[in-house]
Amino acid sequence: MKARVHVFLKEGVLDPQGKAVASALRTLGFEEVAAVRQGKFFDLETGPLPAGEAEARLQEYCRKLLANPVIENFRVEILEP
Amino acid sequence: MKARVHVFLKEGVLDPQGKAVASALRTLGFEEVAAVRQGKFFDLETGPLPAGEAEARLQEYCRKLLANPVIENFRVEILEP
């Protein structure tokens, strides 16, 4: 299976990296930039998984390792079963 | 405009973070995990931009700040004009 997982800060959680990027873009002359939020993503390849189970398994990866559930949300996406 | 930019290591560039994540997932018992590559993404909000210009402008953000062209590629996506 090939899958992509996006992990991003929850709404309302301060994102200092994003703020720094927005401010750097404005300093470079891109004054139209209003806000930036930064997140990360993971492209995963796994061996075969039972059909109905892939999405649940990806969510387990997120809860156990990829995301910090206190401040982050995640979204999983199966690219190739 | 709302846009999303993905920045990821070029094919063939070593991704130690991704390797560490893959190995950690396997250690947690997810032995089906074969490979992981990690990237980052930016959600941007900007003031209005001339219609045909938005994508070129996003690519400029990438070339000037968001991506390291030596080792990274990027993909831009306009979510809301």
mmCIF file with all atom_site columns, C-alpha atoms in Angstrom:
data_model
loop_
_atom_site.group_PDB
_atom_site.id
_atom_site.type_symbol
_atom_site.label_atom_id
_atom_site.label_alt_id
_atom_site.label_comp_id
_atom_site.label_asym_id
_atom_site.label_entity_id
_atom_site.label_seq_id
_atom_site.pdbx_PDB_ins_code
_atom_site.Cartn_x
_atom_site.Cartn_y
_atom_site.Cartn_z
_atom_site.occupancy
_atom_site.B_iso_or_equiv
_atom_site.pdbx_formal_charge
_atom_site.auth_seq_id
_atom_site.auth_comp_id
_atom_site.auth_asym_id
_atom_site.auth_atom_id
_atom_site.pdbx_PDB_model_num
ATOM 1   C CA . MET A 1 1  ? 0.000   0.000  0.000   1.00 0.00 ? 1  MET A CA 1
ATOM 2   C CA . LYS A 1 2  ? 1.092   3.554  -0.636  1.00 0.00 ? 2  LYS A CA 1
ATOM 3   C CA . ALA A 1 3  ? -0.340  6.239  1.572   1.00 0.00 ? 3  ALA A CA 1
ATOM 4   C CA . ARG A 1 4  ? 0.153   9.852  2.529   1.00 0.00 ? 4  ARG A CA 1
ATOM 5   C CA . VAL A 1 5  ? -0.421  11.256 5.981   1.00 0.00 ? 5  VAL A CA 1
ATOM 6   C CA . HIS A 1 6  ? -0.677  14.975 6.698   1.00 0.00 ? 6  HIS A CA 1
ATOM 7   C CA . VAL A 1 7  ? -0.011  16.159 10.235  1.00 0.00 ? 7  VAL A CA 1
ATOM 8   C CA . PHE A 1 8  ? -0.816  19.750 11.135  1.00 0.00 ? 8  PHE A CA 1
ATOM 9   C CA . LEU A 1 9  ? -1.318  21.913 14.187  1.00 0.00 ? 9  LEU A CA 1
ATOM 10  C CA . LYS A 1 10 ? -4.855  22.198 15.505  1.00 0.00 ? 10 LYS A CA 1
ATOM 11  C CA . GLU A 1 11 ? -6.733  25.391 14.808  1.00 0.00 ? 11 GLU A CA 1
ATOM 12  C CA . GLY A 1 12 ? -5.764  27.927 17.447  1.00 0.00 ? 12 GLY A CA 1
ATOM 13  C CA . VAL A 1 13 ? -2.414  26.401 18.331  1.00 0.00 ? 13 VAL A CA 1
ATOM 14  C CA . LEU A 1 14 ? 0.335   28.951 17.837  1.00 0.00 ? 14 LEU A CA 1
ATOM 15  C CA . ASP A 1 15 ? 2.586   28.162 14.855  1.00 0.00 ? 15 ASP A CA 1
ATOM 16  C CA . PRO A 1 16 ? 5.818   30.131 15.311  1.00 0.00 ? 16 PRO A CA 1
ATOM 17  C CA . GLN A 1 17 ? 7.467   28.456 12.292  1.00 0.00 ? 17 GLN A CA 1
ATOM 18  C CA . GLY A 1 18 ? 4.592   29.522 10.062  1.00 0.00 ? 18 GLY A CA 1
ATOM 19  C CA . LYS A 1 19 ? 4.735   33.050 11.447  1.00 0.00 ? 19 LYS A CA 1
ATOM 20  C CA . ALA A 1 20 ? 8.468   33.210 10.777  1.00 0.00 ? 20 ALA A CA 1
ATOM 21  C CA . VAL A 1 21 ? 7.968   32.043 7.187   1.00 0.00 ? 21 VAL A CA 1
ATOM 22  C CA . ALA A 1 22 ? 5.208   34.622 6.608   1.00 0.00 ? 22 ALA A CA 1
ATOM 23  C CA . SER A 1 23 ? 7.391   37.364 7.976   1.00 0.00 ? 23 SER A CA 1
ATOM 24  C CA . ALA A 1 24 ? 10.389  36.233 5.894   1.00 0.00 ? 24 ALA A CA 1
ATOM 25  C CA . LEU A 1 25 ? 8.283   36.218 2.723   1.00 0.00 ? 25 LEU A CA 1
ATOM 26  C CA . ARG A 1 26 ? 7.104   39.757 3.457   1.00 0.00 ? 26 ARG A CA 1
ATOM 27  C CA . THR A 1 27 ? 10.686  40.843 4.076   1.00 0.00 ? 27 THR A CA 1
ATOM 28  C CA . LEU A 1 28 ? 11.588  39.430 0.658   1.00 0.00 ? 28 LEU A CA 1
ATOM 29  C CA . GLY A 1 29 ? 9.038   41.786 -0.855  1.00 0.00 ? 29 GLY A CA 1
ATOM 30  C CA . PHE A 1 30 ? 6.011   39.510 -1.060  1.00 0.00 ? 30 PHE A CA 1
ATOM 31  C CA . GLU A 1 31 ? 3.853   41.899 0.881   1.00 0.00 ? 31 GLU A CA 1
ATOM 32  C CA . GLU A 1 32 ? 0.606   40.189 -0.106  1.00 0.00 ? 32 GLU A CA 1
ATOM 33  C CA . VAL A 1 33 ? 1.352   37.277 2.252   1.00 0.00 ? 33 VAL A CA 1
ATOM 34  C CA . ALA A 1 34 ? -1.146  37.381 5.115   1.00 0.00 ? 34 ALA A CA 1
ATOM 35  C CA . ALA A 1 35 ? -0.617  34.119 6.983   1.00 0.00 ? 35 ALA A CA 1
ATOM 36  C CA . VAL A 1 36 ? 1.300   30.870 6.741   1.00 0.00 ? 36 VAL A CA 1
ATOM 37  C CA . ARG A 1 37 ? 0.850   27.645 8.676   1.00 0.00 ? 37 ARG A CA 1
ATOM 38  C CA . GLN A 1 38 ? 3.353   24.869 8.371   1.00 0.00 ? 38 GLN A CA 1
ATOM 39  C CA . GLY A 1 39 ? 2.715   21.146 8.636   1.00 0.00 ? 39 GLY A CA 1
ATOM 40  C CA . LYS A 1 40 ? 4.430   17.926 7.725   1.00 0.00 ? 40 LYS A CA 1
ATOM 41  C CA . PHE A 1 41 ? 3.525   14.934 5.652   1.00 0.00 ? 41 PHE A CA 1
ATOM 42  C CA . PHE A 1 42 ? 4.698   11.361 5.398   1.00 0.00 ? 42 PHE A CA 1
ATOM 43  C CA . ASP A 1 43 ? 4.696   9.165  2.306   1.00 0.00 ? 43 ASP A CA 1
ATOM 44  C CA . LEU A 1 44 ? 4.472   5.584  3.472   1.00 0.00 ? 44 LEU A CA 1
ATOM 45  C CA . GLU A 1 45 ? 4.956   2.298  1.681   1.00 0.00 ? 45 GLU A CA 1
ATOM 46  C CA . THR A 1 46 ? 3.837   -0.838 3.420   1.00 0.00 ? 46 THR A CA 1
ATOM 47  C CA . GLY A 1 47 ? 3.406   -4.492 2.618   1.00 0.00 ? 47 GLY A CA 1
ATOM 48  C CA . PRO A 1 48 ? -0.120  -5.683 1.806   1.00 0.00 ? 48 PRO A CA 1
ATOM 49  C CA . LEU A 1 49 ? -2.788  -5.025 4.439   1.00 0.00 ? 49 LEU A CA 1
ATOM 50  C CA . PRO A 1 50 ? -6.265  -6.590 4.676   1.00 0.00 ? 50 PRO A CA 1
ATOM 51  C CA . ALA A 1 51 ? -8.606  -4.480 2.540   1.00 0.00 ? 51 ALA A CA 1
ATOM 52  C CA . GLY A 1 52 ? -10.824 -2.835 5.140   1.00 0.00 ? 52 GLY A CA 1
ATOM 53  C CA . GLU A 1 53 ? -7.974  -2.366 7.556   1.00 0.00 ? 53 GLU A CA 1
ATOM 54  C CA . ALA A 1 54 ? -5.582  0.009  5.841   1.00 0.00 ? 54 ALA A CA 1
ATOM 55  C CA . GLU A 1 55 ? -7.155  3.264  6.936   1.00 0.00 ? 55 GLU A CA 1
ATOM 56  C CA . ALA A 1 56 ? -7.510  2.164  10.562  1.00 0.00 ? 56 ALA A CA 1
ATOM 57  C CA . ARG A 1 57 ? -3.887  1.070  10.540  1.00 0.00 ? 57 ARG A CA 1
ATOM 58  C CA . LEU A 1 58 ? -2.737  4.440  9.223   1.00 0.00 ? 58 LEU A CA 1
ATOM 59  C CA . GLN A 1 59 ? -4.685  6.179  11.958  1.00 0.00 ? 59 GLN A CA 1
ATOM 60  C CA . GLU A 1 60 ? -2.955  3.976  14.469  1.00 0.00 ? 60 GLU A CA 1
ATOM 61  C CA . TYR A 1 61 ? 0.448   5.053  13.088  1.00 0.00 ? 61 TYR A CA 1
ATOM 62  C CA . CYS A 1 62 ? -0.635  8.630  13.671  1.00 0.00 ? 62 CYS A CA 1
ATOM 63  C CA . ARG A 1 63 ? -1.951  8.133  17.176  1.00 0.00 ? 63 ARG A CA 1
ATOM 64  C CA . LYS A 1 64 ? 1.073   6.118  18.258  1.00 0.00 ? 64 LYS A CA 1
ATOM 65  C CA . LEU A 1 65 ? 3.892   8.012  16.563  1.00 0.00 ? 65 LEU A CA 1
ATOM 66  C CA . LEU A 1 66 ? 3.333   10.482 13.764  1.00 0.00 ? 66 LEU A CA 1
ATOM 67  C CA . ALA A 1 67 ? 1.129   13.071 15.449  1.00 0.00 ? 67 ALA A CA 1
ATOM 68  C CA . ASN A 1 68 ? 1.024   14.631 18.886  1.00 0.00 ? 68 ASN A CA 1
ATOM 69  C CA . PRO A 1 69 ? -2.706  14.389 19.655  1.00 0.00 ? 69 PRO A CA 1
ATOM 70  C CA . VAL A 1 70 ? -2.531  17.218 22.181  1.00 0.00 ? 70 VAL A CA 1
ATOM 71  C CA . ILE A 1 71 ? -1.719  19.862 19.587  1.00 0.00 ? 71 ILE A CA 1
ATOM 72  C CA . GLU A 1 72 ? -1.937  18.172 16.176  1.00 0.00 ? 72 GLU A CA 1
ATOM 73  C CA . ASN A 1 73 ? -4.552  16.753 13.866  1.00 0.00 ? 73 ASN A CA 1
ATOM 74  C CA . PHE A 1 74 ? -3.920  14.365 11.002  1.00 0.00 ? 74 PHE A CA 1
ATOM 75  C CA . ARG A 1 75 ? -5.481  13.285 7.739   1.00 0.00 ? 75 ARG A CA 1
ATOM 76  C CA . VAL A 1 76 ? -4.730  9.957  6.052   1.00 0.00 ? 76 VAL A CA 1
ATOM 77  C CA . GLU A 1 77 ? -5.051  9.253  2.356   1.00 0.00 ? 77 GLU A CA 1
ATOM 78  C CA . ILE A 1 78 ? -4.534  5.933  0.578   1.00 0.00 ? 78 ILE A CA 1
ATOM 79  C CA . LEU A 1 79 ? -2.799  6.491  -2.760  1.00 0.00 ? 79 LEU A CA 1
ATOM 80  C CA . GLU A 1 80 ? -2.498  2.869  -3.905  1.00 0.00 ? 80 GLU A CA 1
ATOM 81  C CA . PRO A 1 81 ? -4.204  -0.039 -2.161  1.00 0.00 ? 81 PRO A CA 1
ATOM 82  C CA . MET B 1 1  ? -5.850  33.490 -2.301  1.00 0.00 ? 1  MET B CA 1
ATOM 83  C CA . LYS B 1 2  ? -5.449  30.298 -0.348  1.00 0.00 ? 2  LYS B CA 1
ATOM 84  C CA . ALA B 1 3  ? -2.786  27.898 -1.475  1.00 0.00 ? 3  ALA B CA 1
ATOM 85  C CA . ARG B 1 4  ? -0.902  24.848 -0.335  1.00 0.00 ? 4  ARG B CA 1
ATOM 86  C CA . VAL B 1 5  ? 2.740   24.164 -1.126  1.00 0.00 ? 5  VAL B CA 1
ATOM 87  C CA . HIS B 1 6  ? 4.358   20.763 -0.646  1.00 0.00 ? 6  HIS B CA 1
ATOM 88  C CA . VAL B 1 7  ? 8.137   20.619 -0.292  1.00 0.00 ? 7  VAL B CA 1
ATOM 89  C CA . PHE B 1 8  ? 9.845   17.236 -0.407  1.00 0.00 ? 8  PHE B CA 1
ATOM 90  C CA . LEU B 1 9  ? 13.292  15.772 -0.874  1.00 0.00 ? 9  LEU B CA 1
ATOM 91  C CA . LYS B 1 10 ? 14.284  14.882 -4.420  1.00 0.00 ? 10 LYS B CA 1
ATOM 92  C CA . GLU B 1 11 ? 14.257  11.243 -5.396  1.00 0.00 ? 11 GLU B CA 1
ATOM 93  C CA . GLY B 1 12 ? 17.530  9.708  -4.323  1.00 0.00 ? 12 GLY B CA 1
ATOM 94  C CA . VAL B 1 13 ? 18.327  12.212 -1.587  1.00 0.00 ? 13 VAL B CA 1
ATOM 95  C CA . LEU B 1 14 ? 18.786  10.406 1.712   1.00 0.00 ? 14 LEU B CA 1
ATOM 96  C CA . ASP B 1 15 ? 15.961  11.063 4.168   1.00 0.00 ? 15 ASP B CA 1
ATOM 97  C CA . PRO B 1 16 ? 17.221  10.163 7.646   1.00 0.00 ? 16 PRO B CA 1
ATOM 98  C CA . GLN B 1 17 ? 14.062  11.466 9.340   1.00 0.00 ? 17 GLN B CA 1
ATOM 99  C CA . GLY B 1 18 ? 11.903  9.230  7.178   1.00 0.00 ? 18 GLY B CA 1
ATOM 100 C CA . LYS B 1 19 ? 14.155  6.269  7.885   1.00 0.00 ? 19 LYS B CA 1
ATOM 101 C CA . ALA B 1 20 ? 13.930  6.922  11.620  1.00 0.00 ? 20 ALA B CA 1
ATOM 102 C CA . VAL B 1 21 ? 10.129  7.082  11.445  1.00 0.00 ? 21 VAL B CA 1
ATOM 103 C CA . ALA B 1 22 ? 9.967   3.814  9.470   1.00 0.00 ? 22 ALA B CA 1
ATOM 104 C CA . SER B 1 23 ? 12.203  2.101  11.958  1.00 0.00 ? 23 SER B CA 1
ATOM 105 C CA . ALA B 1 24 ? 10.219  3.470  14.930  1.00 0.00 ? 24 ALA B CA 1
ATOM 106 C CA . LEU B 1 25 ? 6.949   2.233  13.403  1.00 0.00 ? 25 LEU B CA 1
ATOM 107 C CA . ARG B 1 26 ? 8.435   -1.238 12.953  1.00 0.00 ? 26 ARG B CA 1
ATOM 108 C CA . THR B 1 27 ? 9.689   -1.203 16.533  1.00 0.00 ? 27 THR B CA 1
ATOM 109 C CA . LEU B 1 28 ? 6.132   -0.404 17.637  1.00 0.00 ? 28 LEU B CA 1
ATOM 110 C CA . GLY B 1 29 ? 5.005   -3.621 15.963  1.00 0.00 ? 29 GLY B CA 1
ATOM 111 C CA . PHE B 1 30 ? 3.930   -2.303 12.566  1.00 0.00 ? 30 PHE B CA 1
ATOM 112 C CA . GLU B 1 31 ? 6.196   -4.658 10.721  1.00 0.00 ? 31 GLU B CA 1
ATOM 113 C CA . GLU B 1 32 ? 4.493   -4.127 7.379   1.00 0.00 ? 32 GLU B CA 1
ATOM 114 C CA . VAL B 1 33 ? 6.085   -0.662 7.059   1.00 0.00 ? 33 VAL B CA 1
ATOM 115 C CA . ALA B 1 34 ? 8.588   -0.751 4.215   1.00 0.00 ? 34 ALA B CA 1
ATOM 116 C CA . ALA B 1 35 ? 9.608   2.873  3.693   1.00 0.00 ? 35 ALA B CA 1
ATOM 117 C CA . VAL B 1 36 ? 8.717   6.364  4.846   1.00 0.00 ? 36 VAL B CA 1
ATOM 118 C CA . ARG B 1 37 ? 9.705   9.720  3.379   1.00 0.00 ? 37 ARG B CA 1
ATOM 119 C CA . GLN B 1 38 ? 8.953   12.909 5.204   1.00 0.00 ? 38 GLN B CA 1
ATOM 120 C CA . GLY B 1 39 ? 8.165   16.281 3.712   1.00 0.00 ? 39 GLY B CA 1
ATOM 121 C CA . LYS B 1 40 ? 6.639   19.545 4.768   1.00 0.00 ? 40 LYS B CA 1
ATOM 122 C CA . PHE B 1 41 ? 3.775   21.653 3.568   1.00 0.00 ? 41 PHE B CA 1
ATOM 123 C CA . PHE B 1 42 ? 2.715   25.250 3.915   1.00 0.00 ? 42 PHE B CA 1
ATOM 124 C CA . ASP B 1 43 ? -0.824  26.612 3.919   1.00 0.00 ? 43 ASP B CA 1
ATOM 125 C CA . LEU B 1 44 ? -0.654  30.181 2.703   1.00 0.00 ? 44 LEU B CA 1
ATOM 126 C CA . GLU B 1 45 ? -3.160  32.993 2.709   1.00 0.00 ? 45 GLU B CA 1
ATOM 127 C CA . THR B 1 46 ? -2.431  36.051 0.657   1.00 0.00 ? 46 THR B CA 1
ATOM 128 C CA . GLY B 1 47 ? -4.189  39.176 -0.438  1.00 0.00 ? 47 GLY B CA 1
ATOM 129 C CA . PRO B 1 48 ? -5.628  39.205 -3.968  1.00 0.00 ? 48 PRO B CA 1
ATOM 130 C CA . LEU B 1 49 ? -3.203  38.496 -6.825  1.00 0.00 ? 49 LEU B CA 1
ATOM 131 C CA . PRO B 1 50 ? -3.745  39.129 -10.554 1.00 0.00 ? 50 PRO B CA 1
ATOM 132 C CA . ALA B 1 51 ? -5.474  36.036 -11.996 1.00 0.00 ? 51 ALA B CA 1
ATOM 133 C CA . GLY B 1 52 ? -2.762  34.524 -14.176 1.00 0.00 ? 52 GLY B CA 1
ATOM 134 C CA . GLU B 1 53 ? -0.019  35.372 -11.712 1.00 0.00 ? 53 GLU B CA 1
ATOM 135 C CA . ALA B 1 54 ? -0.814  33.357 -8.607  1.00 0.00 ? 54 ALA B CA 1
ATOM 136 C CA . GLU B 1 55 ? 0.930   30.132 -9.552  1.00 0.00 ? 55 GLU B CA 1
ATOM 137 C CA . ALA B 1 56 ? 4.082   31.894 -10.725 1.00 0.00 ? 56 ALA B CA 1
ATOM 138 C CA . ARG B 1 57 ? 4.152   33.854 -7.489  1.00 0.00 ? 57 ARG B CA 1
ATOM 139 C CA . LEU B 1 58 ? 3.875   30.678 -5.400  1.00 0.00 ? 58 LEU B CA 1
ATOM 140 C CA . GLN B 1 59 ? 6.749   29.166 -7.325  1.00 0.00 ? 59 GLN B CA 1
ATOM 141 C CA . GLU B 1 60 ? 8.757   32.254 -6.567  1.00 0.00 ? 60 GLU B CA 1
ATOM 142 C CA . TYR B 1 61 ? 8.062   31.816 -2.831  1.00 0.00 ? 61 TYR B CA 1
ATOM 143 C CA . CYS B 1 62 ? 9.439   28.292 -3.161  1.00 0.00 ? 62 CYS B CA 1
ATOM 144 C CA . ARG B 1 63 ? 12.539  29.220 -5.094  1.00 0.00 ? 63 ARG B CA 1
ATOM 145 C CA . LYS B 1 64 ? 13.361  32.129 -2.813  1.00 0.00 ? 64 LYS B CA 1
ATOM 146 C CA . LEU B 1 65 ? 12.501  30.696 0.585   1.00 0.00 ? 65 LEU B CA 1
ATOM 147 C CA . LEU B 1 66 ? 10.394  27.604 1.061   1.00 0.00 ? 66 LEU B CA 1
ATOM 148 C CA . ALA B 1 67 ? 12.471  24.991 -0.753  1.00 0.00 ? 67 ALA B CA 1
ATOM 149 C CA . ASN B 1 68 ? 16.153  24.271 -1.048  1.00 0.00 ? 68 ASN B CA 1
ATOM 150 C CA . PRO B 1 69 ? 16.480  23.715 -4.802  1.00 0.00 ? 69 PRO B CA 1
ATOM 151 C CA . VAL B 1 70 ? 19.638  21.651 -4.400  1.00 0.00 ? 70 VAL B CA 1
ATOM 152 C CA . ILE B 1 71 ? 17.909  18.813 -2.604  1.00 0.00 ? 71 ILE B CA 1
ATOM 153 C CA . GLU B 1 72 ? 14.177  19.564 -2.650  1.00 0.00 ? 72 GLU B CA 1
ATOM 154 C CA . ASN B 1 73 ? 11.328  19.707 -5.097  1.00 0.00 ? 73 ASN B CA 1
ATOM 155 C CA . PHE B 1 74 ? 8.031   21.469 -4.573  1.00 0.00 ? 74 PHE B CA 1
ATOM 156 C CA . ARG B 1 75 ? 4.450   21.334 -5.785  1.00 0.00 ? 75 ARG B CA 1
ATOM 157 C CA . VAL B 1 76 ? 2.054   24.266 -5.561  1.00 0.00 ? 76 VAL B CA 1
ATOM 158 C CA . GLU B 1 77 ? -1.707  24.020 -5.441  1.00 0.00 ? 77 GLU B CA 1
ATOM 159 C CA . ILE B 1 78 ? -4.219  26.869 -5.403  1.00 0.00 ? 78 ILE B CA 1
ATOM 160 C CA . LEU B 1 79 ? -7.116  26.060 -3.077  1.00 0.00 ? 79 LEU B CA 1
ATOM 161 C CA . GLU B 1 80 ? -9.096  29.281 -3.447  1.00 0.00 ? 80 GLU B CA 1
ATOM 162 C CA . PRO B 1 81 ? -8.362  31.966 -6.013  1.00 0.00 ? 81 PRO B CA 1
#
